Amino acid sequence: NSIEQILIQLRERQIAVEKVETYKLQERAATQERTLREKEALAEQQAKITTSALTIEISENEGKAQLARTRQEAETIQVTAKAEAEKVRLAGRG
């Protein structure tokens, strides 16, 4: 009877040890999963930040290109106006 009682206690102790080990492993797995989810969320946000930065840079470049075109058009109009004025002046002399 006492040997049987000792065996039962040993079995119960072993089960308790196994449960503790299982809980530790589950806790470690949960922590790793949480860390993974955080890293995935961070990576997703980083992708959005990169896309946003590129969109801003593209918009700035498009604005600079538009400004350059507008300046060129203004210069063309100015040169054409001067040429027309000179043409009128020369025609008036003739």
mmCIF file with all atom_site columns, N, CA and C in Angstrom, residues 1-71:
data_model
loop_
_atom_site.group_PDB
_atom_site.id
_atom_site.type_symbol
_atom_site.label_atom_id
_atom_site.label_alt_id
_atom_site.label_comp_id
_atom_site.label_asym_id
_atom_site.label_entity_id
_atom_site.label_seq_id
_atom_site.pdbx_PDB_ins_code
_atom_site.Cartn_x
_atom_site.Cartn_y
_atom_site.Cartn_z
_atom_site.occupancy
_atom_site.B_iso_or_equiv
_atom_site.pdbx_formal_charge
_atom_site.auth_seq_id
_atom_site.auth_comp_id
_atom_site.auth_asym_id
_atom_site.auth_atom_id
_atom_site.pdbx_PDB_model_num
ATOM 1   N N  . ASN A 1 1  ? 0.828  -1.198 0.000   1.00 0.00 ? 1  ASN A N  1
ATOM 2   C CA . ASN A 1 1  ? 0.000  0.000  0.000   1.00 0.00 ? 1  ASN A CA 1
ATOM 3   C C  . ASN A 1 1  ? 0.869  1.256  0.000   1.00 0.00 ? 1  ASN A C  1
ATOM 4   N N  . SER A 1 2  ? 1.902  1.273  0.855   1.00 0.00 ? 2  SER A N  1
ATOM 5   C CA . SER A 1 2  ? 2.763  2.451  0.911   1.00 0.00 ? 2  SER A CA 1
ATOM 6   C C  . SER A 1 2  ? 3.580  2.596  -0.376  1.00 0.00 ? 2  SER A C  1
ATOM 7   N N  . ILE A 1 3  ? 3.991  1.480  -0.985  1.00 0.00 ? 3  ILE A N  1
ATOM 8   C CA . ILE A 1 3  ? 4.705  1.552  -2.263  1.00 0.00 ? 3  ILE A CA 1
ATOM 9   C C  . ILE A 1 3  ? 3.769  2.104  -3.333  1.00 0.00 ? 3  ILE A C  1
ATOM 10  N N  . GLU A 1 4  ? 2.550  1.637  -3.308  1.00 0.00 ? 4  GLU A N  1
ATOM 11  C CA . GLU A 1 4  ? 1.560  2.128  -4.269  1.00 0.00 ? 4  GLU A CA 1
ATOM 12  C C  . GLU A 1 4  ? 1.322  3.621  -4.061  1.00 0.00 ? 4  GLU A C  1
ATOM 13  N N  . GLN A 1 5  ? 1.254  4.057  -2.831  1.00 0.00 ? 5  GLN A N  1
ATOM 14  C CA . GLN A 1 5  ? 1.057  5.475  -2.509  1.00 0.00 ? 5  GLN A CA 1
ATOM 15  C C  . GLN A 1 5  ? 2.250  6.300  -3.001  1.00 0.00 ? 5  GLN A C  1
ATOM 16  N N  . ILE A 1 6  ? 3.447  5.784  -2.810  1.00 0.00 ? 6  ILE A N  1
ATOM 17  C CA . ILE A 1 6  ? 4.654  6.472  -3.276  1.00 0.00 ? 6  ILE A CA 1
ATOM 18  C C  . ILE A 1 6  ? 4.647  6.576  -4.800  1.00 0.00 ? 6  ILE A C  1
ATOM 19  N N  . LEU A 1 7  ? 4.256  5.512  -5.472  1.00 0.00 ? 7  LEU A N  1
ATOM 20  C CA . LEU A 1 7  ? 4.188  5.530  -6.943  1.00 0.00 ? 7  LEU A CA 1
ATOM 21  C C  . LEU A 1 7  ? 3.160  6.549  -7.432  1.00 0.00 ? 7  LEU A C  1
ATOM 22  N N  . ILE A 1 8  ? 2.039  6.617  -6.752  1.00 0.00 ? 8  ILE A N  1
ATOM 23  C CA . ILE A 1 8  ? 1.009  7.598  -7.112  1.00 0.00 ? 8  ILE A CA 1
ATOM 24  C C  . ILE A 1 8  ? 1.564  9.011  -6.938  1.00 0.00 ? 8  ILE A C  1
ATOM 25  N N  . GLN A 1 9  ? 2.240  9.249  -5.815  1.00 0.00 ? 9  GLN A N  1
ATOM 26  C CA . GLN A 1 9  ? 2.824  10.568 -5.571  1.00 0.00 ? 9  GLN A CA 1
ATOM 27  C C  . GLN A 1 9  ? 3.871  10.914 -6.625  1.00 0.00 ? 9  GLN A C  1
ATOM 28  N N  . LEU A 1 10 ? 4.705  9.941  -6.958  1.00 0.00 ? 10 LEU A N  1
ATOM 29  C CA . LEU A 1 10 ? 5.725  10.172 -7.988  1.00 0.00 ? 10 LEU A CA 1
ATOM 30  C C  . LEU A 1 10 ? 5.087  10.496 -9.338  1.00 0.00 ? 10 LEU A C  1
ATOM 31  N N  . ARG A 1 11 ? 4.048  9.749  -9.678  1.00 0.00 ? 11 ARG A N  1
ATOM 32  C CA . ARG A 1 11 ? 3.332  9.984  -10.926 1.00 0.00 ? 11 ARG A CA 1
ATOM 33  C C  . ARG A 1 11 ? 2.719  11.391 -10.930 1.00 0.00 ? 11 ARG A C  1
ATOM 34  N N  . GLU A 1 12 ? 2.068  11.746 -9.819  1.00 0.00 ? 12 GLU A N  1
ATOM 35  C CA . GLU A 1 12 ? 1.437  13.069 -9.719  1.00 0.00 ? 12 GLU A CA 1
ATOM 36  C C  . GLU A 1 12 ? 2.485  14.180 -9.777  1.00 0.00 ? 12 GLU A C  1
ATOM 37  N N  . ARG A 1 13 ? 3.617  13.946 -9.124  1.00 0.00 ? 13 ARG A N  1
ATOM 38  C CA . ARG A 1 13 ? 4.698  14.931 -9.154  1.00 0.00 ? 13 ARG A CA 1
ATOM 39  C C  . ARG A 1 13 ? 5.225  15.086 -10.584 1.00 0.00 ? 13 ARG A C  1
ATOM 40  N N  . GLN A 1 14 ? 5.405  13.971 -11.268 1.00 0.00 ? 14 GLN A N  1
ATOM 41  C CA . GLN A 1 14 ? 5.890  14.020 -12.653 1.00 0.00 ? 14 GLN A CA 1
ATOM 42  C C  . GLN A 1 14 ? 4.886  14.746 -13.550 1.00 0.00 ? 14 GLN A C  1
ATOM 43  N N  . ILE A 1 15 ? 3.607  14.483 -13.344 1.00 0.00 ? 15 ILE A N  1
ATOM 44  C CA . ILE A 1 15 ? 2.563  15.172 -14.122 1.00 0.00 ? 15 ILE A CA 1
ATOM 45  C C  . ILE A 1 15 ? 2.621  16.669 -13.846 1.00 0.00 ? 15 ILE A C  1
ATOM 46  N N  . ALA A 1 16 ? 2.789  17.046 -12.574 1.00 0.00 ? 16 ALA A N  1
ATOM 47  C CA . ALA A 1 16 ? 2.885  18.463 -12.212 1.00 0.00 ? 16 ALA A CA 1
ATOM 48  C C  . ALA A 1 16 ? 4.094  19.115 -12.876 1.00 0.00 ? 16 ALA A C  1
ATOM 49  N N  . VAL A 1 17 ? 5.229  18.419 -12.861 1.00 0.00 ? 17 VAL A N  1
ATOM 50  C CA . VAL A 1 17 ? 6.441  18.941 -13.504 1.00 0.00 ? 17 VAL A CA 1
ATOM 51  C C  . VAL A 1 17 ? 6.200  19.119 -15.002 1.00 0.00 ? 17 VAL A C  1
ATOM 52  N N  . GLU A 1 18 ? 5.584  18.139 -15.625 1.00 0.00 ? 18 GLU A N  1
ATOM 53  C CA . GLU A 1 18 ? 5.292  18.214 -17.063 1.00 0.00 ? 18 GLU A CA 1
ATOM 54  C C  . GLU A 1 18 ? 4.343  19.372 -17.370 1.00 0.00 ? 18 GLU A C  1
ATOM 55  N N  . LYS A 1 19 ? 3.340  19.570 -16.507 1.00 0.00 ? 19 LYS A N  1
ATOM 56  C CA . LYS A 1 19 ? 2.402  20.683 -16.709 1.00 0.00 ? 19 LYS A CA 1
ATOM 57  C C  . LYS A 1 19 ? 3.124  22.024 -16.612 1.00 0.00 ? 19 LYS A C  1
ATOM 58  N N  . VAL A 1 20 ? 3.985  22.158 -15.608 1.00 0.00 ? 20 VAL A N  1
ATOM 59  C CA . VAL A 1 20 ? 4.749  23.404 -15.455 1.00 0.00 ? 20 VAL A CA 1
ATOM 60  C C  . VAL A 1 20 ? 5.590  23.648 -16.703 1.00 0.00 ? 20 VAL A C  1
ATOM 61  N N  . GLU A 1 21 ? 6.249  22.622 -17.187 1.00 0.00 ? 21 GLU A N  1
ATOM 62  C CA . GLU A 1 21 ? 7.084  22.744 -18.386 1.00 0.00 ? 21 GLU A CA 1
ATOM 63  C C  . GLU A 1 21 ? 6.228  23.113 -19.599 1.00 0.00 ? 21 GLU A C  1
ATOM 64  N N  . THR A 1 22 ? 5.065  22.485 -19.707 1.00 0.00 ? 22 THR A N  1
ATOM 65  C CA . THR A 1 22 ? 4.148  22.788 -20.816 1.00 0.00 ? 22 THR A CA 1
ATOM 66  C C  . THR A 1 22 ? 3.706  24.247 -20.764 1.00 0.00 ? 22 THR A C  1
ATOM 67  N N  . TYR A 1 23 ? 3.345  24.729 -19.583 1.00 0.00 ? 23 TYR A N  1
ATOM 68  C CA . TYR A 1 23 ? 2.914  26.120 -19.439 1.00 0.00 ? 23 TYR A CA 1
ATOM 69  C C  . TYR A 1 23 ? 4.041  27.086 -19.792 1.00 0.00 ? 23 TYR A C  1
ATOM 70  N N  . LYS A 1 24 ? 5.269  26.744 -19.382 1.00 0.00 ? 24 LYS A N  1
ATOM 71  C CA . LYS A 1 24 ? 6.417  27.588 -19.725 1.00 0.00 ? 24 LYS A CA 1
ATOM 72  C C  . LYS A 1 24 ? 6.597  27.670 -21.241 1.00 0.00 ? 24 LYS A C  1
ATOM 73  N N  . LEU A 1 25 ? 6.485  26.522 -21.896 1.00 0.00 ? 25 LEU A N  1
ATOM 74  C CA . LEU A 1 25 ? 6.621  26.491 -23.356 1.00 0.00 ? 25 LEU A CA 1
ATOM 75  C C  . LEU A 1 25 ? 5.506  27.281 -24.028 1.00 0.00 ? 25 LEU A C  1
ATOM 76  N N  . GLN A 1 26 ? 4.284  27.134 -23.520 1.00 0.00 ? 26 GLN A N  1
ATOM 77  C CA . GLN A 1 26 ? 3.156  27.873 -24.086 1.00 0.00 ? 26 GLN A CA 1
ATOM 78  C C  . GLN A 1 26 ? 3.344  29.380 -23.898 1.00 0.00 ? 26 GLN A C  1
ATOM 79  N N  . GLU A 1 27 ? 3.831  29.762 -22.719 1.00 0.00 ? 27 GLU A N  1
ATOM 80  C CA . GLU A 1 27 ? 4.069  31.181 -22.447 1.00 0.00 ? 27 GLU A CA 1
ATOM 81  C C  . GLU A 1 27 ? 5.152  31.728 -23.378 1.00 0.00 ? 27 GLU A C  1
ATOM 82  N N  . ARG A 1 28 ? 6.222  30.963 -23.572 1.00 0.00 ? 28 ARG A N  1
ATOM 83  C CA . ARG A 1 28 ? 7.297  31.375 -24.467 1.00 0.00 ? 28 ARG A CA 1
ATOM 84  C C  . ARG A 1 28 ? 6.776  31.506 -25.904 1.00 0.00 ? 28 ARG A C  1
ATOM 85  N N  . ALA A 1 29 ? 5.954  30.548 -26.315 1.00 0.00 ? 29 ALA A N  1
ATOM 86  C CA . ALA A 1 29 ? 5.384  30.590 -27.668 1.00 0.00 ? 29 ALA A CA 1
ATOM 87  C C  . ALA A 1 29 ? 4.483  31.811 -27.828 1.00 0.00 ? 29 ALA A C  1
ATOM 88  N N  . ALA A 1 30 ? 3.683  32.109 -26.807 1.00 0.00 ? 30 ALA A N  1
ATOM 89  C CA . ALA A 1 30 ? 2.793  33.274 -26.864 1.00 0.00 ? 30 ALA A CA 1
ATOM 90  C C  . ALA A 1 30 ? 3.606  34.564 -26.952 1.00 0.00 ? 30 ALA A C  1
ATOM 91  N N  . THR A 1 31 ? 4.691  34.633 -26.202 1.00 0.00 ? 31 THR A N  1
ATOM 92  C CA . THR A 1 31 ? 5.559  35.818 -26.241 1.00 0.00 ? 31 THR A CA 1
ATOM 93  C C  . THR A 1 31 ? 6.189  35.976 -27.622 1.00 0.00 ? 31 THR A C  1
ATOM 94  N N  . GLN A 1 32 ? 6.661  34.876 -28.182 1.00 0.00 ? 32 GLN A N  1
ATOM 95  C CA . GLN A 1 32 ? 7.262  34.931 -29.516 1.00 0.00 ? 32 GLN A CA 1
ATOM 96  C C  . GLN A 1 32 ? 6.232  35.324 -30.567 1.00 0.00 ? 32 GLN A C  1
ATOM 97  N N  . GLU A 1 33 ? 5.018  34.816 -30.430 1.00 0.00 ? 33 GLU A N  1
ATOM 98  C CA . GLU A 1 33 ? 3.966  35.167 -31.383 1.00 0.00 ? 33 GLU A CA 1
ATOM 99  C C  . GLU A 1 33 ? 3.627  36.652 -31.276 1.00 0.00 ? 33 GLU A C  1
ATOM 100 N N  . ARG A 1 34 ? 3.552  37.168 -30.056 1.00 0.00 ? 34 ARG A N  1
ATOM 101 C CA . ARG A 1 34 ? 3.266  38.586 -29.855 1.00 0.00 ? 34 ARG A CA 1
ATOM 102 C C  . ARG A 1 34 ? 4.379  39.436 -30.477 1.00 0.00 ? 34 ARG A C  1
ATOM 103 N N  . THR A 1 35 ? 5.631  39.027 -30.265 1.00 0.00 ? 35 THR A N  1
ATOM 104 C CA . THR A 1 35 ? 6.769  39.742 -30.848 1.00 0.00 ? 35 THR A CA 1
ATOM 105 C C  . THR A 1 35 ? 6.690  39.717 -32.371 1.00 0.00 ? 35 THR A C  1
ATOM 106 N N  . LEU A 1 36 ? 6.346  38.564 -32.919 1.00 0.00 ? 36 LEU A N  1
ATOM 107 C CA . LEU A 1 36 ? 6.205  38.438 -34.370 1.00 0.00 ? 36 LEU A CA 1
ATOM 108 C C  . LEU A 1 36 ? 5.123  39.374 -34.892 1.00 0.00 ? 36 LEU A C  1
ATOM 109 N N  . ARG A 1 37 ? 3.970  39.399 -34.233 1.00 0.00 ? 37 ARG A N  1
ATOM 110 C CA . ARG A 1 37 ? 2.867  40.275 -34.661 1.00 0.00 ? 37 ARG A CA 1
ATOM 111 C C  . ARG A 1 37 ? 3.286  41.747 -34.608 1.00 0.00 ? 37 ARG A C  1
ATOM 112 N N  . GLU A 1 38 ? 4.016  42.113 -33.553 1.00 0.00 ? 38 GLU A N  1
ATOM 113 C CA . GLU A 1 38 ? 4.491  43.494 -33.436 1.00 0.00 ? 38 GLU A CA 1
ATOM 114 C C  . GLU A 1 38 ? 5.441  43.840 -34.580 1.00 0.00 ? 38 GLU A C  1
ATOM 115 N N  . LYS A 1 39 ? 6.339  42.905 -34.901 1.00 0.00 ? 39 LYS A N  1
ATOM 116 C CA . LYS A 1 39 ? 7.289  43.148 -35.991 1.00 0.00 ? 39 LYS A CA 1
ATOM 117 C C  . LYS A 1 39 ? 6.576  43.227 -37.335 1.00 0.00 ? 39 LYS A C  1
ATOM 118 N N  . GLU A 1 40 ? 5.570  42.384 -37.528 1.00 0.00 ? 40 GLU A N  1
ATOM 119 C CA . GLU A 1 40 ? 4.795  42.433 -38.774 1.00 0.00 ? 40 GLU A CA 1
ATOM 120 C C  . GLU A 1 40 ? 4.067  43.765 -38.894 1.00 0.00 ? 40 GLU A C  1
ATOM 121 N N  . ALA A 1 41 ? 3.465  44.222 -37.801 1.00 0.00 ? 41 ALA A N  1
ATOM 122 C CA . ALA A 1 41 ? 2.756  45.505 -37.814 1.00 0.00 ? 41 ALA A CA 1
ATOM 123 C C  . ALA A 1 41 ? 3.730  46.646 -38.089 1.00 0.00 ? 41 ALA A C  1
ATOM 124 N N  . LEU A 1 42 ? 4.900  46.578 -37.476 1.00 0.00 ? 42 LEU A N  1
ATOM 125 C CA . LEU A 1 42 ? 5.917  47.602 -37.694 1.00 0.00 ? 42 LEU A CA 1
ATOM 126 C C  . LEU A 1 42 ? 6.377  47.606 -39.150 1.00 0.00 ? 42 LEU A C  1
ATOM 127 N N  . ALA A 1 43 ? 6.576  46.431 -39.713 1.00 0.00 ? 43 ALA A N  1
ATOM 128 C CA . ALA A 1 43 ? 6.995  46.330 -41.116 1.00 0.00 ? 43 ALA A CA 1
ATOM 129 C C  . ALA A 1 43 ? 5.925  46.905 -42.038 1.00 0.00 ? 43 ALA A C  1
ATOM 130 N N  . GLU A 1 44 ? 4.668  46.637 -41.726 1.00 0.00 ? 44 GLU A N  1
ATOM 131 C CA . GLU A 1 44 ? 3.574  47.178 -42.537 1.00 0.00 ? 44 GLU A CA 1
ATOM 132 C C  . GLU A 1 44 ? 3.556  48.703 -42.457 1.00 0.00 ? 44 GLU A C  1
ATOM 133 N N  . GLN A 1 45 ? 3.729  49.242 -41.262 1.00 0.00 ? 45 GLN A N  1
ATOM 134 C CA . GLN A 1 45 ? 3.767  50.694 -41.099 1.00 0.00 ? 45 GLN A CA 1
ATOM 135 C C  . GLN A 1 45 ? 4.962  51.289 -41.835 1.00 0.00 ? 45 GLN A C  1
ATOM 136 N N  . GLN A 1 46 ? 6.092  50.604 -41.779 1.00 0.00 ? 46 GLN A N  1
ATOM 137 C CA . GLN A 1 46 ? 7.286  51.091 -42.464 1.00 0.00 ? 46 GLN A CA 1
ATOM 138 C C  . GLN A 1 46 ? 7.054  51.135 -43.968 1.00 0.00 ? 46 GLN A C  1
ATOM 139 N N  . ALA A 1 47 ? 6.366  50.135 -44.500 1.00 0.00 ? 47 ALA A N  1
ATOM 140 C CA . ALA A 1 47 ? 6.044  50.122 -45.930 1.00 0.00 ? 47 ALA A CA 1
ATOM 141 C C  . ALA A 1 47 ? 5.162  51.315 -46.281 1.00 0.00 ? 47 ALA A C  1
ATOM 142 N N  . LYS A 1 48 ? 4.188  51.613 -45.419 1.00 0.00 ? 48 LYS A N  1
ATOM 143 C CA . LYS A 1 48 ? 3.313  52.767 -45.658 1.00 0.00 ? 48 LYS A CA 1
ATOM 144 C C  . LYS A 1 48 ? 4.097  54.071 -45.594 1.00 0.00 ? 48 LYS A C  1
ATOM 145 N N  . ILE A 1 49 ? 5.021  54.163 -44.638 1.00 0.00 ? 49 ILE A N  1
ATOM 146 C CA . ILE A 1 49 ? 5.840  55.371 -44.505 1.00 0.00 ? 49 ILE A CA 1
ATOM 147 C C  . ILE A 1 49 ? 6.708  55.553 -45.750 1.00 0.00 ? 49 ILE A C  1
ATOM 148 N N  . THR A 1 50 ? 7.297  54.462 -46.230 1.00 0.00 ? 50 THR A N  1
ATOM 149 C CA . THR A 1 50 ? 8.131  54.527 -47.429 1.00 0.00 ? 50 THR A CA 1
ATOM 150 C C  . THR A 1 50 ? 7.310  54.955 -48.637 1.00 0.00 ? 50 THR A C  1
ATOM 151 N N  . THR A 1 51 ? 6.126  54.377 -48.790 1.00 0.00 ? 51 THR A N  1
ATOM 152 C CA . THR A 1 51 ? 5.246  54.744 -49.901 1.00 0.00 ? 51 THR A CA 1
ATOM 153 C C  . THR A 1 51 ? 4.873  56.217 -49.817 1.00 0.00 ? 51 THR A C  1
ATOM 154 N N  . SER A 1 52 ? 4.547  56.673 -48.624 1.00 0.00 ? 52 SER A N  1
ATOM 155 C CA . SER A 1 52 ? 4.181  58.070 -48.416 1.00 0.00 ? 52 SER A CA 1
ATOM 156 C C  . SER A 1 52 ? 5.339  58.997 -48.771 1.00 0.00 ? 52 SER A C  1
ATOM 157 N N  . ALA A 1 53 ? 6.538  58.649 -48.327 1.00 0.00 ? 53 ALA A N  1
ATOM 158 C CA . ALA A 1 53 ? 7.716  59.472 -48.617 1.00 0.00 ? 53 ALA A CA 1
ATOM 159 C C  . ALA A 1 53 ? 7.974  59.540 -50.120 1.00 0.00 ? 53 ALA A C  1
ATOM 160 N N  . LEU A 1 54 ? 7.815  58.414 -50.799 1.00 0.00 ? 54 LEU A N  1
ATOM 161 C CA . LEU A 1 54 ? 8.010  58.399 -52.253 1.00 0.00 ? 54 LEU A CA 1
ATOM 162 C C  . LEU A 1 54 ? 6.951  59.230 -52.959 1.00 0.00 ? 54 LEU A C  1
ATOM 163 N N  . THR A 1 55 ? 5.715  59.165 -52.481 1.00 0.00 ? 55 THR A N  1
ATOM 164 C CA . THR A 1 55 ? 4.637  59.960 -53.066 1.00 0.00 ? 55 THR A CA 1
ATOM 165 C C  . THR A 1 55 ? 4.940  61.445 -52.919 1.00 0.00 ? 55 THR A C  1
ATOM 166 N N  . ILE A 1 56 ? 5.425  61.840 -51.746 1.00 0.00 ? 56 ILE A N  1
ATOM 167 C CA . ILE A 1 56 ? 5.785  63.243 -51.513 1.00 0.00 ? 56 ILE A CA 1
ATOM 168 C C  . ILE A 1 56 ? 6.913  63.661 -52.448 1.00 0.00 ? 56 ILE A C  1
ATOM 169 N N  . GLU A 1 57 ? 7.922  62.812 -52.583 1.00 0.00 ? 57 GLU A N  1
ATOM 170 C CA . GLU A 1 57 ? 9.061  63.131 -53.447 1.00 0.00 ? 57 GLU A CA 1
ATOM 171 C C  . GLU A 1 57 ? 8.625  63.258 -54.906 1.00 0.00 ? 57 GLU A C  1
ATOM 172 N N  . ILE A 1 58 ? 7.750  62.371 -55.343 1.00 0.00 ? 58 ILE A N  1
ATOM 173 C CA . ILE A 1 58 ? 7.238  62.433 -56.717 1.00 0.00 ? 58 ILE A CA 1
ATOM 174 C C  . ILE A 1 58 ? 6.468  63.729 -56.928 1.00 0.00 ? 58 ILE A C  1
ATOM 175 N N  . SER A 1 59 ? 5.627  64.092 -55.959 1.00 0.00 ? 59 SER A N  1
ATOM 176 C CA . SER A 1 59 ? 4.853  65.335 -56.063 1.00 0.00 ? 59 SER A CA 1
ATOM 177 C C  . SER A 1 59 ? 5.771  66.548 -56.135 1.00 0.00 ? 59 SER A C  1
ATOM 178 N N  . GLU A 1 60 ? 6.826  66.541 -55.311 1.00 0.00 ? 60 GLU A N  1
ATOM 179 C CA . GLU A 1 60 ? 7.782  67.653 -55.344 1.00 0.00 ? 60 GLU A CA 1
ATOM 180 C C  . GLU A 1 60 ? 8.456  67.745 -56.709 1.00 0.00 ? 60 GLU A C  1
ATOM 181 N N  . ASN A 1 61 ? 8.863  66.606 -57.249 1.00 0.00 ? 61 ASN A N  1
ATOM 182 C CA . ASN A 1 61 ? 9.513  66.595 -58.561 1.00 0.00 ? 61 ASN A CA 1
ATOM 183 C C  . ASN A 1 61 ? 8.562  67.057 -59.657 1.00 0.00 ? 61 ASN A C  1
ATOM 184 N N  . GLU A 1 62 ? 7.305  66.633 -59.568 1.00 0.00 ? 62 GLU A N  1
ATOM 185 C CA . GLU A 1 62 ? 6.317  67.074 -60.556 1.00 0.00 ? 62 GLU A CA 1
ATOM 186 C C  . GLU A 1 62 ? 6.104  68.579 -60.457 1.00 0.00 ? 62 GLU A C  1
ATOM 187 N N  . GLY A 1 63 ? 6.079  69.099 -59.225 1.00 0.00 ? 63 GLY A N  1
ATOM 188 C CA . GLY A 1 63 ? 5.932  70.544 -59.024 1.00 0.00 ? 63 GLY A CA 1
ATOM 189 C C  . GLY A 1 63 ? 7.107  71.309 -59.615 1.00 0.00 ? 63 GLY A C  1
ATOM 190 N N  . LYS A 1 64 ? 8.330  70.795 -59.392 1.00 0.00 ? 64 LYS A N  1
ATOM 191 C CA . LYS A 1 64 ? 9.519  71.444 -59.947 1.00 0.00 ? 64 LYS A CA 1
ATOM 192 C C  . LYS A 1 64 ? 9.489  71.415 -61.472 1.00 0.00 ? 64 LYS A C  1
ATOM 193 N N  . ALA A 1 65 ? 9.057  70.302 -62.037 1.00 0.00 ? 65 ALA A N  1
ATOM 194 C CA . ALA A 1 65 ? 8.974  70.186 -63.497 1.00 0.00 ? 65 ALA A CA 1
ATOM 195 C C  . ALA A 1 65 ? 7.938  71.162 -64.050 1.00 0.00 ? 65 ALA A C  1
ATOM 196 N N  . GLN A 1 66 ? 6.798  71.274 -63.374 1.00 0.00 ? 66 GLN A N  1
ATOM 197 C CA . GLN A 1 66 ? 5.758  72.208 -63.813 1.00 0.00 ? 66 GLN A CA 1
ATOM 198 C C  . GLN A 1 66 ? 6.271  73.644 -63.736 1.00 0.00 ? 66 GLN A C  1
ATOM 199 N N  . LEU A 1 67 ? 6.981  73.975 -62.664 1.00 0.00 ? 67 LEU A N  1
ATOM 200 C CA . LEU A 1 67 ? 7.545  75.316 -62.515 1.00 0.00 ? 67 LEU A CA 1
ATOM 201 C C  . LEU A 1 67 ? 8.535  75.605 -63.641 1.00 0.00 ? 67 LEU A C  1
ATOM 202 N N  . ALA A 1 68 ? 9.371  74.630 -63.978 1.00 0.00 ? 68 ALA A N  1
ATOM 203 C CA . ALA A 1 68 ? 10.339 74.805 -65.065 1.00 0.00 ? 68 ALA A CA 1
ATOM 204 C C  . ALA A 1 68 ? 9.619  75.028 -66.394 1.00 0.00 ? 68 ALA A C  1
ATOM 205 N N  . ARG A 1 69 ? 8.547  74.263 -66.639 1.00 0.00 ? 69 ARG A N  1
ATOM 206 C CA . ARG A 1 69 ? 7.776  74.450 -67.879 1.00 0.00 ? 69 ARG A CA 1
ATOM 207 C C  . ARG A 1 69 ? 7.137  75.836 -67.916 1.00 0.00 ? 69 ARG A C  1
ATOM 208 N N  . THR A 1 70 ? 6.588  76.261 -66.795 1.00 0.00 ? 70 THR A N  1
ATOM 209 C CA . THR A 1 70 ? 5.935  77.573 -66.728 1.00 0.00 ? 70 THR A CA 1
ATOM 210 C C  . THR A 1 70 ? 6.951  78.684 -66.968 1.00 0.00 ? 70 THR A C  1
ATOM 211 N N  . ARG A 1 71 ? 8.127  78.563 -66.372 1.00 0.00 ? 71 ARG A N  1
ATOM 212 C CA . ARG A 1 71 ? 9.178  79.574 -66.590 1.00 0.00 ? 71 ARG A CA 1
ATOM 213 C C  . ARG A 1 71 ? 9.599  79.604 -68.056 1.00 0.00 ? 71 ARG A C  1
#
